Coordinates of C-alpha atoms in Angstrom, one line a residue:
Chain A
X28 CA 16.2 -0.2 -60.9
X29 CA 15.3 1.4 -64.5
X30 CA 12.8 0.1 -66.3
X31 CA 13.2 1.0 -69.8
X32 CA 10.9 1.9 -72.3
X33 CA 7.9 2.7 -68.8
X34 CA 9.9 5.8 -67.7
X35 CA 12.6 8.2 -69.2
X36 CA 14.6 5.3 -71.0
X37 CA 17.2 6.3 -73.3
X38 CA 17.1 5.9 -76.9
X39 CA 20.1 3.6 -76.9
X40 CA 18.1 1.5 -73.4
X41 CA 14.9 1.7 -76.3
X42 CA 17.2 0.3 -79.2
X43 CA 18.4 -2.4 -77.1
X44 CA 14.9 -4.1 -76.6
X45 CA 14.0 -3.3 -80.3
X46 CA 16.6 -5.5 -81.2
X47 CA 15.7 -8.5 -78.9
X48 CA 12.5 -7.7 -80.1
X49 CA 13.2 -8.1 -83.2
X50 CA 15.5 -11.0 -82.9
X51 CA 12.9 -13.1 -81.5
X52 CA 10.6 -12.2 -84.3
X53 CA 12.8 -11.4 -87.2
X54 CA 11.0 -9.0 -88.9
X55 CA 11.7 -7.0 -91.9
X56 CA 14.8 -8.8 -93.3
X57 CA 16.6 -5.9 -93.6
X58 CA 17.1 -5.6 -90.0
X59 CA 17.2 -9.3 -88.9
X60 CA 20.9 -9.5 -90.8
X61 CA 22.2 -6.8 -88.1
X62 CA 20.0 -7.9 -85.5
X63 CA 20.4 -12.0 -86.2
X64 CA 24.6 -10.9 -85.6
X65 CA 24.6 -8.5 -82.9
X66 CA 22.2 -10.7 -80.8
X67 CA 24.6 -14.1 -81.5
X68 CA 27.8 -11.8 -80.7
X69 CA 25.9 -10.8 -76.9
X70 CA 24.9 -14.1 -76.3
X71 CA 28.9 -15.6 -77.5
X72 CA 30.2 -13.4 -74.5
X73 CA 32.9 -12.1 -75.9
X74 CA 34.4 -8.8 -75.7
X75 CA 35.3 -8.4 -79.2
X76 CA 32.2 -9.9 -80.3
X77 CA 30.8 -7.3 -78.4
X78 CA 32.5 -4.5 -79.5
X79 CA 31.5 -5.8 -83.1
X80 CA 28.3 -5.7 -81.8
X81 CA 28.1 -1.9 -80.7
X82 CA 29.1 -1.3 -84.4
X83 CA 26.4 -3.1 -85.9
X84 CA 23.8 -2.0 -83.1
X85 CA 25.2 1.5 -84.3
X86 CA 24.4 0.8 -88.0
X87 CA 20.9 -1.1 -86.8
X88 CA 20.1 2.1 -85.1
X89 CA 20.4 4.0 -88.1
X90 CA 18.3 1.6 -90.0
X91 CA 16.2 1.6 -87.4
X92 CA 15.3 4.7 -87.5
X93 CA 13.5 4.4 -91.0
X94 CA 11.0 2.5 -89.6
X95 CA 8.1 3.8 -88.8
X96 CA 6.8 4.8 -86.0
X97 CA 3.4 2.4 -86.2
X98 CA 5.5 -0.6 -86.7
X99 CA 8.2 0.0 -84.6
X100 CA 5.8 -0.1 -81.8
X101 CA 3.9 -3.0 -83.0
X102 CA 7.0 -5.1 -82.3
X103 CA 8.1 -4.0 -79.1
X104 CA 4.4 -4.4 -77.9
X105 CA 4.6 -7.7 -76.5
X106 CA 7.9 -7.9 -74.4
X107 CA 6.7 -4.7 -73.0
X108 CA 3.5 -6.2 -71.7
X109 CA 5.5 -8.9 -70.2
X110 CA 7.4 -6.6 -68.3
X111 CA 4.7 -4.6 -67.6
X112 CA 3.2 -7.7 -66.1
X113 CA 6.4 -8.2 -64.0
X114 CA 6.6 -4.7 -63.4
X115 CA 3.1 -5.1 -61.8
X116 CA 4.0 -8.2 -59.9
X117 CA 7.2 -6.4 -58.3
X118 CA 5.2 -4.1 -57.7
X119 CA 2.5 -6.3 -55.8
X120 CA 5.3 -7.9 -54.2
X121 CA 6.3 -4.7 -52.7
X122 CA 2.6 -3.3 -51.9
X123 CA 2.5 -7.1 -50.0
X124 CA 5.7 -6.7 -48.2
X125 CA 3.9 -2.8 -47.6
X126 CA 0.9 -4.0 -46.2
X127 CA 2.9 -6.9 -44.1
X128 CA 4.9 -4.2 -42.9
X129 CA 2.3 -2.1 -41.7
X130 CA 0.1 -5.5 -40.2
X131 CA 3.7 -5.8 -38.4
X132 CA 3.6 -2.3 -37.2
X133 CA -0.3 -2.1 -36.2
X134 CA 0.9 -5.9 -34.3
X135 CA 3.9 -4.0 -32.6
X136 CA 1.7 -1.3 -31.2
X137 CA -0.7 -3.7 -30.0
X138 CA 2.2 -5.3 -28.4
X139 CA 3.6 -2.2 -27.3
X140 CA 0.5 -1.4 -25.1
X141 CA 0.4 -4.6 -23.8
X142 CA 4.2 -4.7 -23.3
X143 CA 3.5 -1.1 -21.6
X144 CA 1.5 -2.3 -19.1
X145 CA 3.3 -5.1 -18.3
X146 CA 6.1 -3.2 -17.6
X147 CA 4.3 -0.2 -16.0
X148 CA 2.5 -2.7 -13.7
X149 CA 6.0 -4.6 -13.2
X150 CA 7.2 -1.7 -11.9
X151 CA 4.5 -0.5 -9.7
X152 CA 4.4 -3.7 -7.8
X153 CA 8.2 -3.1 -7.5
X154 CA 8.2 0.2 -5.7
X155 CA 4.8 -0.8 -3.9
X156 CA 6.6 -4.0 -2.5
X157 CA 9.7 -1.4 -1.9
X158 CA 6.6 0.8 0.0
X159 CA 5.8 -1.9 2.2
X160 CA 9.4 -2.6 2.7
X161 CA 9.2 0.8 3.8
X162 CA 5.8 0.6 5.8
X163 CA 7.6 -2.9 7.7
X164 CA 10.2 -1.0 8.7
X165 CA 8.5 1.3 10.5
X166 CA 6.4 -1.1 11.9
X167 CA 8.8 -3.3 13.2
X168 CA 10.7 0.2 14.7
X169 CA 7.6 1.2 16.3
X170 CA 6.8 -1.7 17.6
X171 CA 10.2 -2.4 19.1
X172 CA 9.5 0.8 20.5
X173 CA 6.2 -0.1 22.3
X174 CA 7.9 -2.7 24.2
X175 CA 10.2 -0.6 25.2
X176 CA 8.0 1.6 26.8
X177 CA 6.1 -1.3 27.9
X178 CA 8.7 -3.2 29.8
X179 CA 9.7 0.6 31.5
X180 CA 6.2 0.7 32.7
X181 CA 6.8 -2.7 34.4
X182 CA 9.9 -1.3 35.9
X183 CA 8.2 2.0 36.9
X184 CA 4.7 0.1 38.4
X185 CA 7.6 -2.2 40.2
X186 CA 9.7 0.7 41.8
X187 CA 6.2 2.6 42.8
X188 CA 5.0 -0.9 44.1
X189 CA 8.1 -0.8 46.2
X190 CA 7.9 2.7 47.5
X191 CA 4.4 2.5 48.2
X192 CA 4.7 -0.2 50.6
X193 CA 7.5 1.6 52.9
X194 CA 4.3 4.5 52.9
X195 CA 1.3 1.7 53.5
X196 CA 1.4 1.9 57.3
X197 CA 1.2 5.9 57.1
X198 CA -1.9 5.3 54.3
X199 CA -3.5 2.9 56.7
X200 CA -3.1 5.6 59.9
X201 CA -4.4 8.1 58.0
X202 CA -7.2 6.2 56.7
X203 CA -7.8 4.7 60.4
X204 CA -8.3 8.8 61.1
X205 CA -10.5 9.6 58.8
X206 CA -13.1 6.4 59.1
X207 CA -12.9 6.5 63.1
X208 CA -13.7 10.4 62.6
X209 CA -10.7 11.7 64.5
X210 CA -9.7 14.3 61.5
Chain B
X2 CA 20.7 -10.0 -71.7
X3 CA 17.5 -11.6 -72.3
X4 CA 13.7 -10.7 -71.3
X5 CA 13.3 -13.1 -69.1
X6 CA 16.8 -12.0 -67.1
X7 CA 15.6 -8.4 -66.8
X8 CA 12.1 -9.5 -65.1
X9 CA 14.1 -12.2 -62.9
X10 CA 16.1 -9.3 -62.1
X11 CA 13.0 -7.0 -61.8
X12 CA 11.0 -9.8 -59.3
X13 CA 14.1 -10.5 -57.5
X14 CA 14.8 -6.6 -56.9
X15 CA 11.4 -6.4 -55.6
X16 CA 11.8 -8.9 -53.4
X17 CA 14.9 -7.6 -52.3
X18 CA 13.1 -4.4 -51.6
X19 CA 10.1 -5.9 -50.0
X20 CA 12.4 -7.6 -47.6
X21 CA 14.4 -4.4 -46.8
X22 CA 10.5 -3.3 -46.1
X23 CA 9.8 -6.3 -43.8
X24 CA 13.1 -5.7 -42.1
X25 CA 12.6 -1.9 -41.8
X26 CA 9.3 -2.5 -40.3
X27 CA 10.3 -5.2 -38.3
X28 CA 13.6 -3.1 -36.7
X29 CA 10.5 -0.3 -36.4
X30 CA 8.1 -2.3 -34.5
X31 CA 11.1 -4.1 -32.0
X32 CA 11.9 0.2 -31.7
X33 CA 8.1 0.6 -30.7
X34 CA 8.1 -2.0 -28.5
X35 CA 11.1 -0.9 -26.6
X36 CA 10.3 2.5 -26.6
X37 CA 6.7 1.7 -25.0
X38 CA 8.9 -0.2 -22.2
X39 CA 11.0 2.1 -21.6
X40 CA 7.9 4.9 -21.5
X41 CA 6.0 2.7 -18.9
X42 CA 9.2 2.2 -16.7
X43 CA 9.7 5.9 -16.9
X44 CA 5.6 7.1 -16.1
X45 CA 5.9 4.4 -13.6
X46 CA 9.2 5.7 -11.8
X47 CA 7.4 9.5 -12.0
X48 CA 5.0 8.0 -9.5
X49 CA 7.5 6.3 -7.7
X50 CA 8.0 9.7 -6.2
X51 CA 4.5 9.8 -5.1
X52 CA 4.1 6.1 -3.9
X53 CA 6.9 6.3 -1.3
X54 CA 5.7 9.7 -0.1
X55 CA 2.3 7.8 0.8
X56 CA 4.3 4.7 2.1
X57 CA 6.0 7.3 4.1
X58 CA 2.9 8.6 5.2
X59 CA 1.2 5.6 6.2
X60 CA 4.3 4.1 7.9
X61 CA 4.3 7.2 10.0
X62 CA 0.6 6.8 11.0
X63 CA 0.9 3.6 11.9
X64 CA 4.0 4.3 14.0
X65 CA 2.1 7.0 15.7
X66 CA -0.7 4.6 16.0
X67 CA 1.4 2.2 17.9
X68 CA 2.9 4.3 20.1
X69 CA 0.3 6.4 21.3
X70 CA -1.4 2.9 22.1
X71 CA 1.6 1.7 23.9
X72 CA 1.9 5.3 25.9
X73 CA -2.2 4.5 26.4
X74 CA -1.5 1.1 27.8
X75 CA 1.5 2.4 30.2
X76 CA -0.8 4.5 31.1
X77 CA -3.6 2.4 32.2
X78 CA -0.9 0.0 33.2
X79 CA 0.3 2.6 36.4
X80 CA -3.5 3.4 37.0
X81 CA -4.5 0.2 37.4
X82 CA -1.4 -0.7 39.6
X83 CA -1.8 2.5 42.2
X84 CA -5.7 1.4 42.1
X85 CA -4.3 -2.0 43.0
X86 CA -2.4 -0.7 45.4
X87 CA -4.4 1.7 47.2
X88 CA -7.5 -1.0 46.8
X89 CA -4.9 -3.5 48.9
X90 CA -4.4 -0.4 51.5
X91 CA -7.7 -0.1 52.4
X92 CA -8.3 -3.7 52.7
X93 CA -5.9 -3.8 55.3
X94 CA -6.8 -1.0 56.9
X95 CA -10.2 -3.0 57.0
X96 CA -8.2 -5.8 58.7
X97 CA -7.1 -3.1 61.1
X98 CA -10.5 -1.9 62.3
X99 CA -10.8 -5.7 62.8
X100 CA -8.1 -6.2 65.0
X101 CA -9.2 -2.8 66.7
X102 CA -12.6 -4.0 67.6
X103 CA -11.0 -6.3 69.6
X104 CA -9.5 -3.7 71.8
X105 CA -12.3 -3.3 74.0
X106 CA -12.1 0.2 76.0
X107 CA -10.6 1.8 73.0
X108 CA -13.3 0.7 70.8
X109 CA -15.8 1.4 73.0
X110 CA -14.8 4.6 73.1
X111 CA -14.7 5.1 69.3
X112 CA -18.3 3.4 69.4
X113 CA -19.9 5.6 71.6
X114 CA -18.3 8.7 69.9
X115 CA -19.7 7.0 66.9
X116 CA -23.3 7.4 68.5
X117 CA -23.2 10.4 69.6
X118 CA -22.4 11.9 66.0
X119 CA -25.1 9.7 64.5
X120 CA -27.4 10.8 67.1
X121 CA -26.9 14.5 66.9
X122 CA -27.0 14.5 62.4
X123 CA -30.7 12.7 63.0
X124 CA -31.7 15.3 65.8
X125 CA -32.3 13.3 68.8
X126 CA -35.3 11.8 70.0
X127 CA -36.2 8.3 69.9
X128 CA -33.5 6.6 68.1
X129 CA -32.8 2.6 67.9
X130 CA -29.0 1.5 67.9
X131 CA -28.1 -1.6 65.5
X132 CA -25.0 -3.3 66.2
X133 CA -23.1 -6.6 65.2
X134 CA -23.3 -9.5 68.2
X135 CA -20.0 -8.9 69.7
X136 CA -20.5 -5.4 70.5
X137 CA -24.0 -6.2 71.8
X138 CA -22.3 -6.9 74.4
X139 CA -19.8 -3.8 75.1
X140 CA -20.8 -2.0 78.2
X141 CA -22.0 1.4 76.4
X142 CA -23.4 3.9 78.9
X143 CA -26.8 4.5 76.9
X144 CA -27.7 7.1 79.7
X145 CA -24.6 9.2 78.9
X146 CA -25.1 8.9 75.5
X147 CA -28.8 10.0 75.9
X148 CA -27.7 12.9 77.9
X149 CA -24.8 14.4 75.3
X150 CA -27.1 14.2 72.6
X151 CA -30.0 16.0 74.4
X152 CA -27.6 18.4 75.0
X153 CA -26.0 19.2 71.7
X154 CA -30.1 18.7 69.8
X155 CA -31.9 20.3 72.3
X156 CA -34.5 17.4 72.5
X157 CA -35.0 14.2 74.6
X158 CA -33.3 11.8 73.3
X159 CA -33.9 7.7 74.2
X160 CA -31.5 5.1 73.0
X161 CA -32.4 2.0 72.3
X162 CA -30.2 -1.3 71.2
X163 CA -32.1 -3.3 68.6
X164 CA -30.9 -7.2 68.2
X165 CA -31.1 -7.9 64.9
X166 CA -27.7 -9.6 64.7
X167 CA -26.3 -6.4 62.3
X168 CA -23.7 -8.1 59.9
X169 CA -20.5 -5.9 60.2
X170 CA -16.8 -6.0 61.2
X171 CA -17.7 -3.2 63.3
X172 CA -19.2 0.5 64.1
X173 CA -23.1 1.2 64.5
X174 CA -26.2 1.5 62.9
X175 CA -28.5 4.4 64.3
X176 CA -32.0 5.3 63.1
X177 CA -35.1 7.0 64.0
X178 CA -38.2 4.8 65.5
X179 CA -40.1 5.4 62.7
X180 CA -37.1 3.8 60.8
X181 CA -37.4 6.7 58.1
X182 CA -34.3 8.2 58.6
X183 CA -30.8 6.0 58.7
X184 CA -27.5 6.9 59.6
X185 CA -25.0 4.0 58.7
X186 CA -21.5 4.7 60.8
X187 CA -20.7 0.5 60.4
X188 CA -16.9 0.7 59.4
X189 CA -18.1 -0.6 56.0
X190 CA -20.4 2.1 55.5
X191 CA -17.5 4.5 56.8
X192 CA -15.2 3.5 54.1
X193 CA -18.2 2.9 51.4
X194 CA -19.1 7.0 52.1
X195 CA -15.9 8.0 52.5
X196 CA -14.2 5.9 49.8
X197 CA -13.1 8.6 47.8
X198 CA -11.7 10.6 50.3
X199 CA -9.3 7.8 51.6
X200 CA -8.4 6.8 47.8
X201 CA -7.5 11.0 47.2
X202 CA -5.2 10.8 50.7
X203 CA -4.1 7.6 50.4
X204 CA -2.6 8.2 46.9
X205 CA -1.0 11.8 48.4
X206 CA 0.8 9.7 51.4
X207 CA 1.9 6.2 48.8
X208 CA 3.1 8.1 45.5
X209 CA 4.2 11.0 46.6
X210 CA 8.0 11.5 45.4

């Protein structure tokens, strides 16, 4: 967006708000009767009008240029502070949308942490319930495992049971021996 | 173009831009968000590594655990089954003595031999026999008895049977007048002194391959 007449506007940019300048005030004569045309031929829309309109812009610009400096500025004064006033609201507009933007940023990394551990703690519980999926496993093997060697002791203490009592009568002799001192 | 066009145009272009800044910052902070998920999935999968290594640890452990105190309880399991066992031998063999008491000349026999041994580990002299009510009765040759002992101590011995209604399945009592020194050869006390002995042989003879 150019703004002209607040930075590096061109003389023809700086002409163009003379004359609406001038139009709305219509000061000197001499210029209003260029001015009063080429502002009625813009505002007819049409293309002829407005090629008139160049010509006598052209010839307005040449008698613009007699005035002086003092008074040329004296008219343009006021639209400029208008725009200047708009310029500074646009600009407010933008340092607002600014400052929303960076409440919106400072809001996202607030969020961000939060969303950080949420997710970080979402995924620790994750691999810890994997862990005791892990740990269960085990468990469950092991302890299958136990039994096993349980219920082979129970078949072990059942097969010695067994054999012992085919021996018991040669315990009990020797036993007899030893308590009735014949060893 | 009039004044008032050029600063509609000049608001509306700054609102245009201070959307595109909204937007921007908006698209930014749904980028920050997103980013910060995906950085907390990724620090949390870098530990993922170590987690599991300590699951694996721990399941191990307990797996260990659980073993060693199933091997523990197999253990105990066949101890206190040949205990069991060997305990049930010795009853019997208890049962046995029983039965033999009843086999009077045999017994005897073993009684008096019993006496004789008692009498010669207290040294002869006078010396008081206990014994249960039944063999009260068994026709012991005292004289005899005297006479070995004297012979193997060296020094008089007198025997003397004491009723005092001993309490045993079988076997003798001997002791010194005095009743300082007592020598316990009741079968009870046999197995009591000896218990170890029999357990140790017992086990050779039943678990033995």
């Amino acid at each position: 967006m150019v703004y002209p007449l607040l930075a590096g506007a061109s003389q023809w940019e700086e002409c163009w708000f003379a004359f609406i300048q001038h139009e709305c005030r219509l000061v000197p004569e001499r210029e209003a009767n260029y001015g009063r045309k080429l502002f009625l031929a813009i505002f007819k829309e049409k293309l002829i009008n407005l090629i008139i309109s160049f010509f006598y812009l052209e010839k307005w610009l040449n008698m613009s240029q007699e005035i002086k400096p003092l008074k040329k500025g004296k008219k343009i004064i006021e639209p400029l502070e208008s725009i200047i006033e708009t310029e500074k609201q646009a600009i407010r507009i933008i340092e607002d949308a600014k400052a929303k933007a960076k409440k919106i940023i400072e809001d996202a990394k607030i969020k961000a942490q939060n969303e950080y551990n949420i997710a970080f703690q979402e995924t620790i519980f994750k691999i810890n319930e994997e862990a005791s999926l892990i740990i269960e496993e085990e468990k469950r093997k092991a302890d299958f495992e136990a039994k096993k060697i349980i219920k082979d002791t129970e078949d072990k203490i059942k097969d010695l049971r067994e054999k012992a009592s085919k021996k018991i009568d040669e315990a009990i002799k020797k036993m007899l021996s030893i308590i009735l001192m014949e060893e | 173009m009039t004044l008032e066009n050029l600063m509609n145009i000049i608001i509306e272009d700054a609102k245009k831009e201070a959307e595109n800044i909204i937007k921007e910052a908006n698209k930014n902070a749904e980028q920050i968000i997103e980013d910060s998920k995906k950085n907390a999935i990724s620090k949390a999968l870098e530990e993922e590594k170590n987690l599991i290594r300590k699951a694996k640890e721990e399941a191990e452990n307990i797996r260990n655990t659980i073993l060693s105190e199933a091997r523990i309880k197999s253990s105990w399991m066949i101890i206190n089954e040949k205990t069991k066992i060997i305990d049930e031998a010795i009853e019997k063999t208890k049962e046995k003595l029983k039965e033999f008491t009843k086999s009077k000349e045999k017994y005897t026999e073993i009684l008096s031999k019993l006496i004789i041994n008692a009498g010669i580990t207290l040294g002869g002299g006078e010396l008081e026999i206990l014994l249960n009510k039944q063999d009260i009765k068994l026709p012991l040759d005292i004289k005899n008895l005297e006479k070995i002992i004297e012979e193997k101590t060296g020094k008089k011995t007198t025997l003397k049977i004491i009723d005092e209604d001993l309490q045993t399945i079988g076997g003798v009592i001997l002791r010194t007048k005095d009743q300082k020194i007592i020598i316990n050869y009741t079968f009870e006390g046999l197995i009591e002194s000896h218990k170890r002995y029999l357990q140790k042989e017992a086990s050779k003879i039943l678990f033995s391959e």
